[in-house]
Short mmCIF file of C-alpha atoms and ligand atoms in Angstrom, two decimals:
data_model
loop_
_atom_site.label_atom_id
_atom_site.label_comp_id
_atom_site.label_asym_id
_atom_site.label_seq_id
_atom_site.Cartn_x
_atom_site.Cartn_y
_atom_site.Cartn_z
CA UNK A 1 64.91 103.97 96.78
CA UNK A 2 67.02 106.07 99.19
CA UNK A 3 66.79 109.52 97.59
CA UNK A 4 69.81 111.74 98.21
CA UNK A 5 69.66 114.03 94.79
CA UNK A 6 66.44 116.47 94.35
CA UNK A 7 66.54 118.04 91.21
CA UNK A 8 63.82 121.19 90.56
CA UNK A 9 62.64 122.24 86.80
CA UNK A 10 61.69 126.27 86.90
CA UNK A 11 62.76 128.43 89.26
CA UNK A 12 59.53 130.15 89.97
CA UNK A 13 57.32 130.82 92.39
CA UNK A 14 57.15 126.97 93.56
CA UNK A 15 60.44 126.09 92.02
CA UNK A 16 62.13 128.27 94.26
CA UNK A 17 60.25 127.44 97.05
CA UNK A 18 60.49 123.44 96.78
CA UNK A 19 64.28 123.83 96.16
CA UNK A 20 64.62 125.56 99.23
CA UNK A 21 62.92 123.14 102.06
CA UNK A 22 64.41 120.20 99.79
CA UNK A 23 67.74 122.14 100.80
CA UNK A 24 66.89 122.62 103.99
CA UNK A 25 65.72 119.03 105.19
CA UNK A 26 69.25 117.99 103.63
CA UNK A 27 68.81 117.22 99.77
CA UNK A 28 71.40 117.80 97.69
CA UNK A 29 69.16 120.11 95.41
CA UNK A 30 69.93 121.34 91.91
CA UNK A 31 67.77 124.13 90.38
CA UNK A 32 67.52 123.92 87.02
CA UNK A 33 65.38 126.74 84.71
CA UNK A 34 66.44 127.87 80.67
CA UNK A 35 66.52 131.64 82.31
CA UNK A 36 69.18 132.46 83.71
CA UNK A 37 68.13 135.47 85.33
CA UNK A 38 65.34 133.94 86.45
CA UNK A 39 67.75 131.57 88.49
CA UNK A 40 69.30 134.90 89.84
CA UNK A 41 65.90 135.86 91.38
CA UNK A 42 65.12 132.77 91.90
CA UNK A 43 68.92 132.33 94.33
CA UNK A 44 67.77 135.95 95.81
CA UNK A 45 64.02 135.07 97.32
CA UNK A 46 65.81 131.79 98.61
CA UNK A 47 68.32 133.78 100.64
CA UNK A 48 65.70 136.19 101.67
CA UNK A 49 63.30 133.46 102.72
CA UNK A 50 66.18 131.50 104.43
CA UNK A 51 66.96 135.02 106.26
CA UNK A 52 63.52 135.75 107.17
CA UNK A 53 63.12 132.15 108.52
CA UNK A 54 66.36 132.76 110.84
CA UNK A 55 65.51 136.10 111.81
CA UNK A 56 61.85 134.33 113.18
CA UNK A 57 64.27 131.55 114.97
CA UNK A 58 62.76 129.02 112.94
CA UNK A 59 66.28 127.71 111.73
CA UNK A 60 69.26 128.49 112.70
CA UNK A 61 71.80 130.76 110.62
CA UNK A 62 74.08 127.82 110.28
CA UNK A 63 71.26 125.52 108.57
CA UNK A 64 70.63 128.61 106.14
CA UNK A 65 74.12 128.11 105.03
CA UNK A 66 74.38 124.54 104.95
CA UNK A 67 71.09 124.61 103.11
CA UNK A 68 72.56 127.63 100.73
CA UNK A 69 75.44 125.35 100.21
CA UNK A 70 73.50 122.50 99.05
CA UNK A 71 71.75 124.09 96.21
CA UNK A 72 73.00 124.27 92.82
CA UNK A 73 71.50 126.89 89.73
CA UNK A 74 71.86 125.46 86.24
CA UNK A 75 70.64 126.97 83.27
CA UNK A 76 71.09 124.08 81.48
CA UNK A 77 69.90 120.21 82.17
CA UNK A 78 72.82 118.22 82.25
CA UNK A 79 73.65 117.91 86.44
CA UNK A 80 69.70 116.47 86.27
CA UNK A 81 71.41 113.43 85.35
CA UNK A 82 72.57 112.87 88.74
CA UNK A 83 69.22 113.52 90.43
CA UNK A 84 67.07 110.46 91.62
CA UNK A 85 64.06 112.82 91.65
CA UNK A 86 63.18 115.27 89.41
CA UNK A 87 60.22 117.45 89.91
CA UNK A 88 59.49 119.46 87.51
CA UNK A 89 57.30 123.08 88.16
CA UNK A 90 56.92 125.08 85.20
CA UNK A 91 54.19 127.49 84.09
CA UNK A 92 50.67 125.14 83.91
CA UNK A 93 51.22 124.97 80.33
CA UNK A 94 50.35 121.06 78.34
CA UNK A 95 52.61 121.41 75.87
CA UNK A 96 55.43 122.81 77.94
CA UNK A 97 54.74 120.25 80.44
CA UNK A 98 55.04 117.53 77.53
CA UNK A 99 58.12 118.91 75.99
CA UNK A 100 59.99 119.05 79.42
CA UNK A 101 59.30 115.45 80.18
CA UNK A 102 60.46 114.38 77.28
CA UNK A 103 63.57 116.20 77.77
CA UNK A 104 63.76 114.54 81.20
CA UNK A 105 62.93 111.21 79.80
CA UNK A 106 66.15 111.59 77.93
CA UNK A 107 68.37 113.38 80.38
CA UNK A 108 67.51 111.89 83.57
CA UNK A 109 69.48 108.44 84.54
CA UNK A 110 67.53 104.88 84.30
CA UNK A 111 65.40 104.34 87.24
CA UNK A 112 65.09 108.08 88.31
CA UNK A 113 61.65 109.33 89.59
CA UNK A 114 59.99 112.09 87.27
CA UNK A 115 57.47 114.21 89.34
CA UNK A 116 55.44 116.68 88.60
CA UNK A 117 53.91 120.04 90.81
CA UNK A 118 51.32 120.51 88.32
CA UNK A 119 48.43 121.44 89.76
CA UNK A 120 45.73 120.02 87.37
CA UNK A 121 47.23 118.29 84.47
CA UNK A 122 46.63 114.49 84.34
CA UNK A 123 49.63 113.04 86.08
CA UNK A 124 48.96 110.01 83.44
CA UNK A 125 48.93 112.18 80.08
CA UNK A 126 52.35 113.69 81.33
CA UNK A 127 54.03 110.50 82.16
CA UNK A 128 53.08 108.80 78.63
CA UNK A 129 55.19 111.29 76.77
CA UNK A 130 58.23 110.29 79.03
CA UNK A 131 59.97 106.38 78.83
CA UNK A 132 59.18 105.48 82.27
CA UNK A 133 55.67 106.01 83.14
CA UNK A 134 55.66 103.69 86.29
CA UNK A 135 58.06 106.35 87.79
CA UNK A 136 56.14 109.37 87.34
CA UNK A 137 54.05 110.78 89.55
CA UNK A 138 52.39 113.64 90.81
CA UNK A 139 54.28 115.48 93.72
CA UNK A 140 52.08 119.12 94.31
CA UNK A 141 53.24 121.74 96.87
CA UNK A 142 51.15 124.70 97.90
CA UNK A 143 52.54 127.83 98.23
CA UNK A 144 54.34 129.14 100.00
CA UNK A 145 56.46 125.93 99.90
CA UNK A 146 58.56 126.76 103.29
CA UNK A 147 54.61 127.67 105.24
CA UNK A 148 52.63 124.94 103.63
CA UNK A 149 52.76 121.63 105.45
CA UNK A 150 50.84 120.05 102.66
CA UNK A 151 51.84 117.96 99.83
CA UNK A 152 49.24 116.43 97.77
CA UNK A 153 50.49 112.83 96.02
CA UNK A 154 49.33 111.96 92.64
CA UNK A 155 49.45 108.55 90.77
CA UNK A 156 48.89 108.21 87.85
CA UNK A 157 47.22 105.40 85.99
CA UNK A 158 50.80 103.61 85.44
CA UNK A 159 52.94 104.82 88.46
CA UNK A 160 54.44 102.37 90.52
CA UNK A 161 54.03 101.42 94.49
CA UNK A 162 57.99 101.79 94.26
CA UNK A 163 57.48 105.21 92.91
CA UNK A 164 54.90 106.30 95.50
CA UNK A 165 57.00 105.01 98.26
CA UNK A 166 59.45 106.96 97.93
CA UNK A 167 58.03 110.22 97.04
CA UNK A 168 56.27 109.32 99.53
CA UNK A 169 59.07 109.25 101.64
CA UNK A 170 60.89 112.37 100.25
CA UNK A 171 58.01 114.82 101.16
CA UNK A 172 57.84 113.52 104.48
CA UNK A 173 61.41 114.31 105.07
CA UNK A 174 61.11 117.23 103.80
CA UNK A 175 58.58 118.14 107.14
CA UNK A 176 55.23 117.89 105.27
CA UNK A 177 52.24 115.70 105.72
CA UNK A 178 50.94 114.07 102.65
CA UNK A 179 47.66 112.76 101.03
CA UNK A 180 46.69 110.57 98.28
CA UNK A 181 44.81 110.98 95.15
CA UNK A 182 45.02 107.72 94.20
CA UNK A 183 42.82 108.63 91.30
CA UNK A 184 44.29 111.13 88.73
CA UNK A 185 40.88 112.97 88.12
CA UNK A 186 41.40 117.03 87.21
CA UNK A 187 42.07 118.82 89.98
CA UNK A 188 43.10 116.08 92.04
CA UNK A 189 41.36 117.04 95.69
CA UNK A 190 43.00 120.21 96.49
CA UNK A 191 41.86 121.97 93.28
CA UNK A 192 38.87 120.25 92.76
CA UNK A 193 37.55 121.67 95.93
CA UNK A 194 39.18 125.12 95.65
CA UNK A 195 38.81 126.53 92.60
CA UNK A 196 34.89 126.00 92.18
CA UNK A 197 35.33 128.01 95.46
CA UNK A 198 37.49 130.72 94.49
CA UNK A 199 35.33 130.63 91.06
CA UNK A 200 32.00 131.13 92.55
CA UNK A 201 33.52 134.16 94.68
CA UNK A 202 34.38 135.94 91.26
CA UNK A 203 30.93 135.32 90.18
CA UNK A 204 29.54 137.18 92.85
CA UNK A 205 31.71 139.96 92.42
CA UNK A 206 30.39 139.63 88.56
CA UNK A 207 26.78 139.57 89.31
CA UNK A 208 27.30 142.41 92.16
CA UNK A 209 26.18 140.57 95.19
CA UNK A 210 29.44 142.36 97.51
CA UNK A 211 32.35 144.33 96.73
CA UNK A 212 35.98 142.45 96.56
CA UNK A 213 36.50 143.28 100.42
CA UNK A 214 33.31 142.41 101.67
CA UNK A 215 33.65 139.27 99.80
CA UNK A 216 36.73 138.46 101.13
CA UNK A 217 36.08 139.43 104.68
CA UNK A 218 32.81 137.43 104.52
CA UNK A 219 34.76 134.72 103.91
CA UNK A 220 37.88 135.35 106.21
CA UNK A 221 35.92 135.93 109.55
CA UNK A 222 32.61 133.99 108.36
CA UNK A 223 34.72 130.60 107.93
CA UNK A 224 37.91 131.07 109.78
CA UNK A 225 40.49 130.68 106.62
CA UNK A 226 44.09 133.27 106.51
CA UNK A 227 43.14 134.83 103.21
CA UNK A 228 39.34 135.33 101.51
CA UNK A 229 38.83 133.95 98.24
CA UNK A 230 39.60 136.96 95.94
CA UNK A 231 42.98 137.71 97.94
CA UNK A 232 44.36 134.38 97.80
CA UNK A 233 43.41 133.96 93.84
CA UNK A 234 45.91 137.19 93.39
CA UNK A 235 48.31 135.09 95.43
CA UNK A 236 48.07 131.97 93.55
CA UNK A 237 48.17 134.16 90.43
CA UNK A 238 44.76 134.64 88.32
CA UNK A 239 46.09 132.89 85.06
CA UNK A 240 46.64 129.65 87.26
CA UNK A 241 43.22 129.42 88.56
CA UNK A 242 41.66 130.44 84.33
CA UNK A 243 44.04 127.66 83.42
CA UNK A 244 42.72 125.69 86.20
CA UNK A 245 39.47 125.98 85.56
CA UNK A 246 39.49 125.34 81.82
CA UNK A 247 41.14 121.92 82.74
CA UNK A 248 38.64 121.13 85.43
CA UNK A 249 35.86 122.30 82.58
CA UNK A 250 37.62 120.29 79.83
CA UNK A 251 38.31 117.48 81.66
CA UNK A 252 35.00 116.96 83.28
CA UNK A 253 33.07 116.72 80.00
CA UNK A 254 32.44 120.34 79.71
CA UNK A 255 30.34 120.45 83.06
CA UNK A 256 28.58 123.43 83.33
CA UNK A 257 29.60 123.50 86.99
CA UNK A 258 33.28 124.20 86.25
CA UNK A 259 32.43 126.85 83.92
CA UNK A 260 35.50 130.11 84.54
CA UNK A 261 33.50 133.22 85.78
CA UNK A 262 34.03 135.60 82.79
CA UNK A 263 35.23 138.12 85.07
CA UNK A 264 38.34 135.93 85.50
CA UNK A 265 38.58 135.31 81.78
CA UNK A 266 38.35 139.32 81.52
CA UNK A 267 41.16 140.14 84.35
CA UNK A 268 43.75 137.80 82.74
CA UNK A 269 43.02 139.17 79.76
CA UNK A 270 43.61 142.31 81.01
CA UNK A 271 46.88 141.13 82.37
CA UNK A 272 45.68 141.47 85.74
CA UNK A 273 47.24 138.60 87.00
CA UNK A 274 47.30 138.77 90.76
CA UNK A 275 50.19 140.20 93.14
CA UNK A 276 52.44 138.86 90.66
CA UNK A 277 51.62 141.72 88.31
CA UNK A 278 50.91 144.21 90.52
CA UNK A 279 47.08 144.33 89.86
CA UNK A 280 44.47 141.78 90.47
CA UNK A 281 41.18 141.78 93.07
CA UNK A 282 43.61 144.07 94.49
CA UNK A 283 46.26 146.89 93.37
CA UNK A 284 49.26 146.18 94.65
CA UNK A 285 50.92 149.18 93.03
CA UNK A 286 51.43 147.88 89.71
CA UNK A 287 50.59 150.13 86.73
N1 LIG B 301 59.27 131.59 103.00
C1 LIG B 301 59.50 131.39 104.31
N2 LIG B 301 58.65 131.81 105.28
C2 LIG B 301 57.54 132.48 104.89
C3 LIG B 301 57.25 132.73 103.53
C4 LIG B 301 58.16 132.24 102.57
N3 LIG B 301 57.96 132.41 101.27
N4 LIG B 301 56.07 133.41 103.46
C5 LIG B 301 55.64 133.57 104.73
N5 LIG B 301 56.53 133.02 105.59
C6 LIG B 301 56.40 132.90 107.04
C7 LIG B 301 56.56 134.19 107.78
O1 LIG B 301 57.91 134.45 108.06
C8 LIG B 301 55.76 133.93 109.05
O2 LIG B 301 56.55 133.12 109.92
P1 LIG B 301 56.25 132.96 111.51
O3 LIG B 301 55.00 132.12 111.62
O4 LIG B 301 57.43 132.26 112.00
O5 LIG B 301 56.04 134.33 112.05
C9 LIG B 301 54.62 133.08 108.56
O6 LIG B 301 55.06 132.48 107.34
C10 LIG B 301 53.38 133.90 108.30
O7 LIG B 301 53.70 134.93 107.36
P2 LIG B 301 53.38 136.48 107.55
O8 LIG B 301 53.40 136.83 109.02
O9 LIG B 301 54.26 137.25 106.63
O10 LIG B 301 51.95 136.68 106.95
P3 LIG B 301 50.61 135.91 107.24
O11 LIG B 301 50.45 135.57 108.67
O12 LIG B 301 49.61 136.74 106.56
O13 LIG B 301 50.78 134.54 106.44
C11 LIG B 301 50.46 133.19 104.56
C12 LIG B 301 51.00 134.51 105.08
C13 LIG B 301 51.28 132.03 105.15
C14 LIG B 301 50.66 133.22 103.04
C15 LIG B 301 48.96 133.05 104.98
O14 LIG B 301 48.24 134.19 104.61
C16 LIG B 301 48.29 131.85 104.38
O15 LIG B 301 48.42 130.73 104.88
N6 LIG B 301 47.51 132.06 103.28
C17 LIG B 301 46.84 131.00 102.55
C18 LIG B 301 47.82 130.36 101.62
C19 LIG B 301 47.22 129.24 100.84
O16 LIG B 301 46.05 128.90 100.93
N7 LIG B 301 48.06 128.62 100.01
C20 LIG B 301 47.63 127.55 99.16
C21 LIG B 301 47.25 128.13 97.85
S1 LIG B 301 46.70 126.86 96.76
C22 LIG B 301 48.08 126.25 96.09
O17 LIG B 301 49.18 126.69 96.31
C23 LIG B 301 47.87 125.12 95.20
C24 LIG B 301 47.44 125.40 93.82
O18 LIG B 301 47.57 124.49 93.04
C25 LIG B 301 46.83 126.62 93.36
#
């Protein structure tokens, strides 16, 4: 399948970001999220990015507009019925994941690829609550979208070699390299290797080995990676990697290994949520 039409569920943080190189690298995109001043943020931080990636001379200022021009906002679902894939990238939520597929399983045209950017949630749960299970598949960008070259491929238990083709295809063309988990085990490989990681550095914070800088600079310079542990969970957001957890704890039998550091548990509760909220690890001058 030749895919032309890219449609995007949520305009968040990925939303945003997958509807904008999906612009870029010439899909006609349409962004489609129930808020519709969400989709007015979401709009603004795409021109911004496009403007910051022009201003670096990575693009020119005629591919921002052609890109600008390509990408619809819809508050409500029914241009997805043009699209030939659909990925959807709501909050990590089950239930909202399973309510928006079926949704999609009803709006979406015959033969159109459902994928998700779900970042732990079995690719194969997800696609038996739509009609078309041999076309869904995982599709998961890392953020930032436009930075990241990676996108990690999920099949599920049912997806087709059609289907993988040509997501396949589509995340190639949009300038990324891609890898298979050709198993749909929690976490897939990204996650399964990261946020035991990023777990383990909140436990020792928690048990008071090293303060949140020291961890995170022990980490930065000691094994050569852009952000420490504890800064890039307050980039990913700190009720992403609880919610990750709990799914890589769940759905590994309750494996003590994948146990959430109650210091995480605490912070979200707290509403410390990462940069998103102004206060995580790090203040970011939120309340
Ligand atoms: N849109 C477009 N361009 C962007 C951007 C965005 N949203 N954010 C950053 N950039 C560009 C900048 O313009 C800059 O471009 P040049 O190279 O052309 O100068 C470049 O990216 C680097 O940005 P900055 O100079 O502002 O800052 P930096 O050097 O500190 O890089 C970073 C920022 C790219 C985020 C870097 O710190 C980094 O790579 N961090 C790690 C990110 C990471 O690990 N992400 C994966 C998280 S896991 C995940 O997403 C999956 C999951 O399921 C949880």
């Amino acid at each position: 399948m030749d895919i032309q039409r890219f449609g995007v569920v949520g305009a968040g943080q990925m939303g945003n970001g997958i509807a904008h190189v999906a612009a870029l690298t010439g899909f006609d995109v349409t962004l489609q999220d129930i808020s519709a001043e969400q989709l007015e943020r979401a709009r603004k931080t795409i021109e911004g990015n496009l403007a910051r990636q022009v201003k670096k001379e990575r693009i020119t200022s005629a591919a921002a507009d052609e890109a600008l021009a390509r990408l619809h906002f819809s508050a409500d679902n029914a241009p997805l019925a043009d699209c030939q894939l659909i990925v959807e990238a709501a909050t990590e939520n089950v239930d909202l994941k399973f309510r928006i597929f079926e949704g999609l399983a009803k709006t979406a045209a015959p033969g159109a690829i459902l994928a998700s950017n779900t970042s732990s949630i079995s690719i194969t749960a997800i696609a038996a609550h739509t009609d078309r299970p041999e076309s869904v598949i995982g599709m998961h960008f890392m953020n930032p979208v436009p930075v990241m070259k990676l996108v990690e491929i999920i099949r599920g238990l049912a997806t087709s070699d059609e289907t993988y083709q040509a997501v396949n295809a589509a995340a190639e063309r949009m300038g990324k390299t891609t890898v298979l988990a050709s198993k749909d085990m929690p976490g897939f490989i990204v996650n399964r290797v990261l946020m035991p990681y990023i777990n383990e550095a909140v436990f020792a914070l928690y048990e008071g080995i090293a303060s949140v800088e020291d961890i995170d600079t022990a980490m930065k310079l000691g094994t050569n990676v852009p952000m420490g542990p504890l800064t890039l969970a307050d980039f990913i957001g700190l009720d992403t990697c609880l919610a990750i957890m709990q799914v890589l704890h769940e759905g590994m039998g309750g494996d003590s290994k994948y146990r959430a550091c109650p210091l995480l548990t605490k912070y979200v509760e707290a509403g410390w949520l990462g940069r998103k909220a102004g206060r995580g690890f790090y203040n970011y001058g939120g309340k």
